[in-house]
CSV table of C-alpha atoms in Angstrom, one decimal:
chain,number,residue,atom,x,y,z
A,1,MET,CA,-114.2,25.2,-48.4
A,2,CYS,CA,-113.0,25.5,-44.9
A,3,ASP,CA,-109.6,27.1,-45.2
A,4,PHE,CA,-106.8,27.4,-42.7
A,5,THR,CA,-104.0,28.0,-45.1
A,6,GLY,CA,-101.3,30.7,-44.9
A,7,GLN,CA,-98.4,32.1,-46.8
A,8,LEU,CA,-98.4,31.3,-50.5
A,9,ALA,CA,-97.8,27.6,-50.5
A,10,GLY,CA,-101.3,27.1,-49.0
A,11,ALA,CA,-103.2,30.3,-49.5
A,12,GLY,CA,-102.1,30.4,-53.1
A,13,ALA,CA,-103.8,27.1,-53.8
A,14,THR,CA,-107.2,28.2,-52.4
A,15,ARG,CA,-106.7,31.6,-54.1
A,16,VAL,CA,-106.9,29.9,-57.5
A,17,LEU,CA,-110.1,28.1,-56.6
A,18,ALA,CA,-111.6,31.2,-55.1
A,19,ALA,CA,-110.9,33.1,-58.3
A,20,PHE,CA,-112.8,30.5,-60.3
A,21,GLY,CA,-115.8,30.6,-58.0
A,22,ALA,CA,-115.2,28.4,-55.0
A,23,GLN,CA,-116.6,29.8,-51.7
A,24,VAL,CA,-113.5,29.7,-49.6
A,25,ILE,CA,-114.0,30.6,-46.0
A,26,ARG,CA,-110.7,31.5,-44.3
A,27,VAL,CA,-110.6,30.7,-40.6
A,28,GLU,CA,-108.3,32.8,-38.4
A,29,ASP,CA,-107.3,32.8,-34.8
A,30,ARG,CA,-109.1,35.7,-33.2
A,31,LEU,CA,-106.6,36.3,-30.4
A,32,ARG,CA,-103.5,36.0,-32.6
A,33,GLN,CA,-105.2,38.2,-35.2
A,34,GLY,CA,-104.5,35.7,-37.9
A,35,GLN,CA,-100.8,36.1,-37.6
A,36,TRP,CA,-100.1,32.4,-38.1
A,37,ASP,CA,-99.8,33.7,-41.7
A,38,ILE,CA,-96.8,36.0,-41.4
A,39,PHE,CA,-98.1,38.2,-44.2
A,40,ARG,CA,-101.1,39.2,-42.1
A,41,GLY,CA,-100.5,42.9,-41.6
A,42,ASN,CA,-97.0,42.9,-43.1
A,43,GLY,CA,-95.8,44.8,-46.2
A,44,PRO,CA,-95.6,45.9,-48.8
A,45,TRP,CA,-98.1,48.6,-48.0
A,46,MET,CA,-99.9,50.8,-50.5
A,47,ASP,CA,-99.5,54.0,-48.4
A,48,ASP,CA,-98.3,55.2,-44.9
A,49,ARG,CA,-101.1,53.3,-43.1
A,50,ARG,CA,-100.1,50.2,-41.1
A,51,GLY,CA,-102.2,47.6,-39.3
A,52,ILE,CA,-103.3,44.0,-39.3
A,53,ASN,CA,-105.7,44.6,-42.2
A,54,LEU,CA,-103.3,46.5,-44.4
A,55,GLY,CA,-100.7,43.9,-45.5
A,56,GLY,CA,-100.4,44.0,-49.3
A,57,THR,CA,-99.1,40.4,-49.7
A,58,PHE,CA,-101.8,38.9,-47.5
A,59,ASN,CA,-104.4,40.8,-49.5
A,60,ASN,CA,-102.9,39.5,-52.8
A,61,HIS,CA,-102.9,35.9,-51.6
A,62,ASN,CA,-106.5,35.9,-50.4
A,63,ILE,CA,-108.6,37.6,-53.0
A,64,GLU,CA,-112.2,36.5,-53.3
A,65,LYS,CA,-112.2,34.7,-50.0
A,66,LEU,CA,-114.4,35.1,-47.0
A,67,GLY,CA,-112.8,35.6,-43.6
A,68,VAL,CA,-114.0,34.5,-40.1
A,69,THR,CA,-112.3,34.4,-36.7
A,70,LEU,CA,-112.6,31.8,-34.0
A,71,ASP,CA,-110.9,31.4,-30.6
A,72,MET,CA,-110.2,27.7,-30.7
A,73,ARG,CA,-109.3,27.8,-27.0
A,74,LYS,CA,-113.1,28.0,-26.3
A,75,PRO,CA,-115.1,24.7,-26.6
A,76,LYS,CA,-117.9,26.6,-28.3
A,77,ALA,CA,-115.5,27.6,-31.1
A,78,LYS,CA,-114.7,23.9,-31.8
A,79,ALA,CA,-118.4,23.2,-32.1
A,80,ILE,CA,-118.8,26.1,-34.6
A,81,LEU,CA,-115.8,24.9,-36.6
A,82,GLU,CA,-117.3,21.4,-36.8
A,83,GLU,CA,-120.5,22.9,-38.2
A,84,LEU,CA,-118.4,24.7,-40.8
A,85,ILE,CA,-116.7,21.5,-41.7
A,86,SER,CA,-120.0,19.7,-42.0
A,87,VAL,CA,-121.1,22.1,-44.8
A,88,SER,CA,-117.7,22.2,-46.6
A,89,ASP,CA,-116.4,20.1,-49.5
A,90,ALA,CA,-112.9,20.3,-48.3
A,91,VAL,CA,-110.7,21.4,-45.4
A,92,THR,CA,-107.3,22.9,-46.3
A,93,GLU,CA,-104.3,23.7,-44.3
A,94,ASN,CA,-100.5,24.0,-44.5
A,95,PHE,CA,-99.6,23.9,-40.8
A,96,SER,CA,-96.7,21.9,-39.5
A,97,LYS,CA,-97.6,18.2,-39.0
A,98,GLY,CA,-100.1,17.5,-36.3
A,99,VAL,CA,-101.7,20.9,-35.6
A,100,LEU,CA,-105.3,19.9,-36.5
A,101,ASP,CA,-104.7,16.5,-34.7
A,102,ARG,CA,-104.0,18.5,-31.5
A,103,TRP,CA,-107.2,20.4,-32.1
A,104,GLY,CA,-109.0,17.1,-32.1
A,105,LEU,CA,-109.6,17.4,-35.8
A,106,SER,CA,-107.6,14.6,-37.4
A,107,TYR,CA,-108.9,13.3,-40.8
A,108,GLU,CA,-110.6,10.4,-38.9
A,109,GLU,CA,-112.4,12.9,-36.7
A,110,MET,CA,-113.4,15.0,-39.7
A,111,VAL,CA,-114.8,12.0,-41.5
A,112,LYS,CA,-117.1,11.5,-38.5
A,113,ILE,CA,-118.4,15.1,-39.0
A,114,LYS,CA,-118.7,14.7,-42.8
A,115,PRO,CA,-118.1,11.3,-44.3
A,116,ASP,CA,-117.1,12.5,-47.8
A,117,ILE,CA,-114.8,15.3,-46.6
A,118,ILE,CA,-111.6,16.0,-48.5
A,119,TYR,CA,-108.8,17.1,-46.3
A,120,VAL,CA,-105.6,18.6,-47.7
A,121,SER,CA,-102.6,18.9,-45.4
A,122,ASN,CA,-99.6,20.6,-47.1
A,123,CYS,CA,-96.4,20.8,-45.1
A,124,GLY,CA,-92.7,20.8,-45.7
A,125,PHE,CA,-92.1,17.1,-45.4
A,126,GLY,CA,-95.6,15.7,-45.3
A,127,HIS,CA,-97.0,13.6,-42.5
A,128,VAL,CA,-94.9,10.4,-43.0
A,129,GLY,CA,-91.2,9.7,-43.1
A,130,PRO,CA,-88.2,10.5,-40.8
A,131,TYR,CA,-88.3,14.3,-41.7
A,132,SER,CA,-92.0,14.7,-41.0
A,133,GLU,CA,-91.4,16.6,-37.7
A,134,TYR,CA,-88.9,19.0,-39.3
A,135,LYS,CA,-89.8,22.7,-39.9
A,136,THR,CA,-89.3,24.2,-43.3
A,137,TRP,CA,-89.5,27.5,-45.2
A,138,GLY,CA,-89.3,28.2,-48.9
A,139,PRO,CA,-85.5,28.4,-49.2
A,140,ILE,CA,-85.2,25.3,-47.0
A,141,VAL,CA,-87.4,23.4,-49.3
A,142,GLN,CA,-85.3,24.4,-52.3
A,143,ALA,CA,-82.1,23.5,-50.5
A,144,VAL,CA,-83.2,20.0,-49.2
A,145,SER,CA,-84.7,19.1,-52.6
A,146,GLY,CA,-81.4,19.7,-54.4
A,147,LEU,CA,-82.6,22.7,-56.4
A,148,THR,CA,-80.2,25.1,-54.6
A,149,PHE,CA,-77.2,22.7,-55.2
A,150,GLN,CA,-77.6,22.9,-59.0
A,151,SER,CA,-78.2,26.6,-59.1
A,152,GLY,CA,-75.6,29.4,-59.5
A,153,LEU,CA,-72.5,30.1,-61.5
A,154,PRO,CA,-69.4,27.9,-62.2
A,155,ASP,CA,-66.8,27.8,-59.3
A,156,MET,CA,-69.2,29.7,-57.0
A,157,PRO,CA,-71.1,28.4,-54.0
A,158,PRO,CA,-74.7,27.1,-54.5
A,159,ALA,CA,-77.0,30.0,-54.9
A,160,GLY,CA,-80.5,30.4,-53.6
A,161,TRP,CA,-83.2,31.5,-56.0
A,162,GLY,CA,-83.8,34.9,-54.3
A,163,TYR,CA,-87.4,34.1,-53.5
A,164,SER,CA,-89.4,31.2,-52.2
A,165,TYR,CA,-90.5,29.9,-55.6
A,166,MET,CA,-91.5,26.6,-54.0
A,167,ASN,CA,-94.3,28.5,-52.4
A,168,HIS,CA,-95.7,29.0,-55.9
A,169,THR,CA,-95.0,25.4,-57.0
A,170,GLY,CA,-96.4,24.0,-53.7
A,171,GLY,CA,-99.5,26.1,-54.1
A,172,TYR,CA,-100.1,24.9,-57.7
A,173,LEU,CA,-99.5,21.2,-56.7
A,174,MET,CA,-101.9,21.6,-53.8
A,175,ALA,CA,-104.6,23.1,-56.1
A,176,ILE,CA,-104.2,20.3,-58.6
A,177,ALA,CA,-104.4,17.6,-55.9
A,178,LEU,CA,-107.5,19.2,-54.5
A,179,LEU,CA,-109.2,19.4,-57.9
A,180,MET,CA,-108.4,15.7,-58.5
A,181,ALA,CA,-109.8,14.7,-55.2
A,182,LEU,CA,-113.0,16.7,-55.9
A,183,TYR,CA,-113.3,15.0,-59.3
A,184,HIS,CA,-112.9,11.6,-57.7
A,185,ARG,CA,-115.5,12.4,-55.1
A,186,HIS,CA,-117.9,13.7,-57.8
A,187,ARG,CA,-117.6,10.3,-59.6
A,188,THR,CA,-117.6,8.0,-56.6
A,189,GLY,CA,-118.9,9.9,-53.6
A,190,VAL,CA,-115.8,9.1,-51.7
A,191,GLY,CA,-113.6,11.7,-50.0
A,192,GLN,CA,-110.0,11.3,-49.0
A,193,TRP,CA,-107.0,12.8,-47.2
A,194,ILE,CA,-104.3,14.4,-49.3
A,195,ASP,CA,-101.0,14.3,-47.5
A,196,MET,CA,-98.6,16.6,-49.4
A,197,SER,CA,-94.9,17.2,-49.0
A,198,CYS,CA,-93.6,20.5,-50.5
A,199,THR,CA,-90.0,19.2,-50.5
A,200,ASP,CA,-90.9,16.1,-52.5
A,201,GLY,CA,-92.7,18.4,-54.9
A,202,ALA,CA,-89.5,20.3,-55.3
A,203,ALA,CA,-87.4,17.2,-55.7
A,204,ALA,CA,-89.6,16.2,-58.6
A,205,LEU,CA,-88.4,19.3,-60.4
A,206,ASN,CA,-84.9,17.8,-60.6
A,207,GLY,CA,-85.8,15.1,-63.1
A,208,PRO,CA,-83.4,15.7,-66.0
A,209,ALA,CA,-80.4,16.4,-63.6
A,210,ILE,CA,-81.1,13.2,-61.7
A,211,LEU,CA,-81.4,11.2,-64.9
A,212,ASP,CA,-78.2,12.7,-66.2
A,213,TYR,CA,-76.4,11.5,-63.1
A,214,THR,CA,-77.9,8.1,-62.8
A,215,VAL,CA,-77.6,7.3,-66.5
A,216,ASN,CA,-74.5,9.2,-67.6
A,217,GLY,CA,-72.7,9.7,-64.3
A,218,ASN,CA,-72.7,13.5,-64.8
A,219,PRO,CA,-72.7,15.3,-61.4
A,220,ALA,CA,-74.7,18.6,-61.1
A,221,ARG,CA,-71.5,20.4,-60.0
A,222,ARG,CA,-68.6,19.9,-62.4
A,223,PRO,CA,-66.3,22.3,-64.4
A,224,GLY,CA,-68.5,24.8,-66.1
A,225,ASN,CA,-71.6,23.7,-64.2
A,226,PRO,CA,-74.0,24.7,-63.0
A,227,ASN,CA,-74.4,27.9,-65.0
A,228,SER,CA,-77.9,29.2,-64.5
A,229,ASN,CA,-77.6,31.4,-67.5
A,230,ARG,CA,-77.2,28.4,-69.8
A,231,SER,CA,-79.4,25.4,-70.8
A,232,ILE,CA,-78.2,21.8,-70.7
A,233,TYR,CA,-81.7,20.3,-70.2
A,234,PRO,CA,-82.3,20.4,-73.1
A,235,LYS,CA,-79.2,21.5,-74.8
A,236,MET,CA,-79.5,25.0,-76.2
A,237,ALA,CA,-76.8,27.4,-77.3
A,238,PRO,CA,-76.5,30.3,-77.2
A,239,HIS,CA,-78.7,30.8,-74.2
A,240,GLY,CA,-78.4,33.6,-71.6
A,241,ILE,CA,-78.9,37.1,-70.5
A,242,TYR,CA,-77.1,39.8,-72.4
A,243,ARG,CA,-76.2,43.4,-71.5
A,244,CYS,CA,-78.0,46.1,-73.4
A,245,GLU,CA,-77.6,49.9,-73.9
A,246,GLY,CA,-77.9,52.0,-70.7
A,247,ASP,CA,-77.5,51.2,-67.1
A,248,ASP,CA,-78.4,47.7,-65.9
A,249,ASN,CA,-80.5,46.8,-69.0
A,250,TRP,CA,-80.6,43.2,-70.2
A,251,VAL,CA,-82.2,40.9,-72.7
A,252,GLY,CA,-82.7,37.2,-72.5
A,253,ILE,CA,-82.1,35.1,-75.6
A,254,SER,CA,-82.6,31.3,-76.2
A,255,VAL,CA,-81.5,29.6,-79.4
A,256,ARG,CA,-83.4,26.4,-79.5
A,257,ASN,CA,-82.0,24.8,-82.7
A,258,ASP,CA,-80.1,25.3,-85.9
A,259,ASP,CA,-82.8,27.4,-87.5
A,260,ASP,CA,-82.8,29.8,-84.6
A,261,TRP,CA,-79.0,29.9,-84.8
A,262,ALA,CA,-79.1,30.9,-88.5
A,263,ALA,CA,-81.7,33.5,-87.8
A,264,LEU,CA,-79.8,35.0,-84.9
A,265,CYS,CA,-76.6,35.2,-86.9
A,266,GLU,CA,-78.4,37.0,-89.7
A,267,VAL,CA,-80.1,39.5,-87.3
A,268,ILE,CA,-76.8,40.4,-85.5
A,269,GLY,CA,-74.8,40.4,-88.7
A,270,ALA,CA,-72.5,37.5,-87.7
A,271,ASP,CA,-71.9,36.0,-91.1
A,272,GLY,CA,-68.6,34.5,-90.0
A,273,MET,CA,-70.2,32.6,-87.1
A,274,ALA,CA,-73.0,31.4,-89.4
A,275,SER,CA,-70.6,29.8,-91.8
A,276,ASP,CA,-68.2,28.5,-89.1
A,277,SER,CA,-68.4,24.7,-89.1
A,278,LYS,CA,-67.3,24.5,-85.5
A,279,LEU,CA,-70.6,26.2,-84.5
A,280,ALA,CA,-72.9,24.2,-86.8
A,281,THR,CA,-74.1,22.0,-84.0
A,282,VAL,CA,-75.4,22.7,-80.5
A,283,ASP,CA,-72.4,20.8,-79.0
A,284,GLY,CA,-70.0,23.0,-80.9
A,285,ARG,CA,-71.9,26.1,-79.8
A,286,ILE,CA,-71.8,25.0,-76.2
A,287,GLU,CA,-68.1,24.4,-76.5
A,288,HIS,CA,-67.6,28.0,-77.8
A,289,HIS,CA,-70.3,29.6,-75.8
A,290,ASP,CA,-68.1,32.3,-74.3
A,291,ALA,CA,-67.0,33.6,-77.7
A,292,ILE,CA,-70.5,33.5,-79.0
A,293,ASP,CA,-71.8,35.5,-75.9
A,294,GLU,CA,-69.1,38.1,-76.6
A,295,ARG,CA,-70.3,38.6,-80.2
A,296,ILE,CA,-74.0,38.7,-79.2
A,297,GLU,CA,-73.3,41.3,-76.5
A,298,ALA,CA,-71.4,43.5,-79.0
A,299,TRP,CA,-74.8,43.7,-80.8
A,300,THR,CA,-77.1,44.0,-77.8
A,301,SER,CA,-75.0,46.5,-76.0
A,302,VAL,CA,-75.9,49.3,-78.5
A,303,ARG,CA,-79.6,48.5,-78.4
A,304,SER,CA,-82.3,48.8,-75.8
A,305,PRO,CA,-83.8,45.5,-74.5
A,306,MET,CA,-87.0,46.1,-76.4
A,307,GLN,CA,-85.1,46.8,-79.6
A,308,ALA,CA,-83.1,43.6,-79.3
A,309,MET,CA,-86.2,41.6,-78.3
A,310,GLU,CA,-88.3,42.9,-81.2
A,311,ALA,CA,-85.5,42.4,-83.8
A,312,LEU,CA,-85.0,38.7,-82.8
A,313,GLN,CA,-88.7,37.9,-82.3
A,314,ALA,CA,-89.3,39.2,-85.8
A,315,ARG,CA,-87.2,36.3,-87.0
A,316,GLY,CA,-88.8,33.8,-84.6
A,317,VAL,CA,-85.9,33.7,-82.1
A,318,PRO,CA,-87.1,33.5,-78.5
A,319,ALA,CA,-86.0,36.8,-76.8
A,320,GLY,CA,-87.4,38.9,-74.1
A,321,ALA,CA,-86.5,42.2,-72.4
A,322,VAL,CA,-85.5,41.8,-68.7
A,323,GLN,CA,-88.3,44.0,-67.4
A,324,ARG,CA,-88.5,45.9,-64.2
A,325,PRO,CA,-91.8,45.8,-62.2
A,326,VAL,CA,-92.9,49.2,-63.6
A,327,ASP,CA,-92.2,48.0,-67.1
A,328,ARG,CA,-94.2,44.8,-66.8
A,329,ILE,CA,-97.0,46.0,-64.6
A,330,ASP,CA,-97.7,49.5,-65.7
A,331,ASN,CA,-96.3,49.9,-69.2
A,332,ASP,CA,-96.4,46.5,-71.0
A,333,PRO,CA,-99.1,46.3,-73.6
A,334,ASN,CA,-99.4,42.5,-73.3
A,335,THR,CA,-100.0,42.8,-69.6
A,336,LYS,CA,-102.8,45.3,-70.2
A,337,GLU,CA,-104.4,43.1,-72.9
A,338,TRP,CA,-104.4,40.1,-70.4
A,339,GLY,CA,-105.7,42.2,-67.5
A,340,LEU,CA,-102.9,40.6,-65.5
A,341,PHE,CA,-103.0,43.0,-62.5
A,342,PRO,CA,-106.7,43.8,-61.8
A,343,THR,CA,-108.0,46.3,-59.2
A,344,VAL,CA,-110.0,44.9,-56.3
A,345,GLU,CA,-112.0,46.6,-53.6
A,346,HIS,CA,-110.6,46.0,-50.1
A,347,GLN,CA,-112.6,46.9,-47.0
A,348,ALA,CA,-109.6,48.8,-45.4
A,349,MET,CA,-107.3,49.6,-48.3
A,350,GLY,CA,-109.9,50.7,-50.8
A,351,LYS,CA,-109.0,50.1,-54.4
A,352,VAL,CA,-105.8,48.2,-54.8
A,353,ARG,CA,-104.2,46.1,-57.6
A,354,VAL,CA,-103.4,42.4,-57.2
A,355,ASP,CA,-102.0,39.6,-59.2
A,356,GLY,CA,-104.5,38.4,-61.9
A,357,MET,CA,-105.0,35.0,-63.4
A,358,PRO,CA,-103.0,34.2,-66.5
A,359,ILE,CA,-105.6,31.6,-67.5
A,360,LYS,CA,-108.5,32.4,-69.7
A,361,LEU,CA,-111.5,30.0,-69.7
A,362,SER,CA,-113.9,30.9,-72.5
A,363,GLU,CA,-117.0,29.8,-70.5
A,364,THR,CA,-116.0,30.0,-66.9
A,365,PRO,CA,-113.4,32.8,-66.6
A,366,ALA,CA,-111.8,33.8,-63.3
A,367,ARG,CA,-113.4,36.6,-61.3
A,368,ILE,CA,-111.2,38.9,-59.2
A,369,LYS,CA,-113.2,41.8,-57.7
A,370,LYS,CA,-112.9,41.4,-54.0
A,371,GLY,CA,-109.8,41.9,-51.9
A,372,GLY,CA,-108.6,39.6,-49.1
A,373,PRO,CA,-110.8,39.7,-46.0
A,374,THR,CA,-110.1,41.9,-43.1
A,375,LEU,CA,-109.9,40.1,-39.7
A,376,GLY,CA,-113.4,38.6,-39.1
A,377,GLN,CA,-114.9,40.6,-41.9
A,378,HIS,CA,-117.5,37.9,-42.8
A,379,ASN,CA,-118.3,36.6,-39.3
A,380,GLN,CA,-121.9,37.7,-39.7
A,381,GLU,CA,-122.3,36.5,-43.2
A,382,VAL,CA,-120.8,33.1,-42.5
A,383,PHE,CA,-122.1,32.3,-39.1
A,384,ALA,CA,-125.6,33.7,-39.6
A,385,GLU,CA,-126.3,33.1,-43.3
A,386,VAL,CA,-124.0,30.1,-44.2
A,387,LEU,CA,-124.4,28.2,-40.9
A,388,GLY,CA,-127.9,29.5,-40.1
A,389,ILE,CA,-127.0,30.4,-36.5
A,390,GLU,CA,-129.7,32.6,-35.0
A,391,GLN,CA,-128.8,36.3,-34.7
A,392,ALA,CA,-129.1,36.3,-31.0
A,393,THR,CA,-126.7,33.4,-30.7
A,394,VAL,CA,-124.3,35.1,-33.0
A,395,ASP,CA,-124.4,38.2,-30.9
A,396,ALA,CA,-123.9,36.3,-27.7
A,397,LEU,CA,-121.0,34.3,-29.1
A,398,THR,CA,-119.4,37.5,-30.3
A,399,GLU,CA,-119.8,39.0,-26.9
A,400,GLU,CA,-118.2,35.9,-25.3
A,401,GLY,CA,-115.2,36.2,-27.6
A,402,VAL,CA,-115.8,32.9,-29.5
A,403,PHE,CA,-115.8,34.8,-32.8
C-alpha cells in the first residue's frame, strides 16, 4: 500500500491494516522531513530527547509501517513513485483536495500506471460540492457537521468535544471503505476511486437527533437540552456521571430499563424511589432526573469509583469508574488481559508503549511489534528489495537527494 496519509484521520486507517498484516509503505517529503503530518517530531515525548524521529503521537499512529522519503520536486522521484504505485494495491492520502492532481497523479493518471489501483482520498469535505476547497481540522468537522451544536449543558454555549474524535471516526470509515474496495476488486478485478468526506461522515452520526427534529419537530437546543450527561436517544434515566469519595473522583451510571432501575434502587437502598409510581417509567424518571441524581450521589459520594462500579455491576447495572490514564493503562486488570497497550521497538526511541488493537481475531490476530518508521528508515529495503532497483542506482539517487 502506497501511503501518504497523516494525522489520525488518514494514518489511523492504514494503521489498522498494517496491524493486520498489510505492507504499508509510508511516503514522506525528504526536504520537509515528513512534517506534512504535524505529529512528525511533536510530543508527547517519552523522555527529554527531541527531534523529528521522536514524536510519540506519530509513532503511535504509524506502527508496523515502512517509511521512505522522496523529493517530489525532482523528476526522478516521480518516476520512483510511479514504480511504487505500480506494485501497490492501493494509494491512500488525506491531503486537501487536489494535491495529488498537482503532482500529476490524479486517479486517471494512476489507472494508467496500474489499471486496478484503488485510490482513497480522504479530506474534510471530499472532492465534490461547494465546500470541497475549504480547509478543515477535527473540531471544524465536528462543528460543521452539527455535533458541536448538540453537545454541552443546558443554557450554555455549544461545547467542543475536547479532542478531534472525528479523526478516529474518519480513520475507521476510511479503513472500512478501503476494505470494501479491496473485496470488490478481489471479486471483479476492478479498482476504484474512493472519495471520502470526513464532515459527511460526522453528519451521519446525527441520525436520531435529525430524525427527532424532522419527525417530531424537537430542536436539538431547547429547555433542558442538550445535556451531554443524559441520554434521550434512546431514553434512559437515570444516566450520568456522579461524584464519588475523594478529590475529583467519578463514576458513570446508565439505567437502561425498568429492571436496571429496580436493581439500582436496591443497591443504593432507595426503597422509597423504587415504590414511587411517578418514577415507574422512563418518562417519569426523566422528569424527576435532578432529584434522582441527588439521591444517587448521596450514595456514590461515600464510595470510591471502583466500589460503586462493582456494586452496581454485580446487579447487572451498567456502571464504570471514570478512570485516569494511569488507572486504565497501568493498573486496570482488563487492560492487561487484553494487551491493550503493547510495547514496540522503535529505531530511535527504543522500547515504547503504543495503542493496541481491541479486536481479537482467532485465526489472524493483529501484530504490533514495530514502532513507526524514522524518516527514510526503509529507503534501502523498499527501493532495493521491493522495487528491485540496483544498489548502485539506489546509492546514486540517494546522493542526488531523490530519496
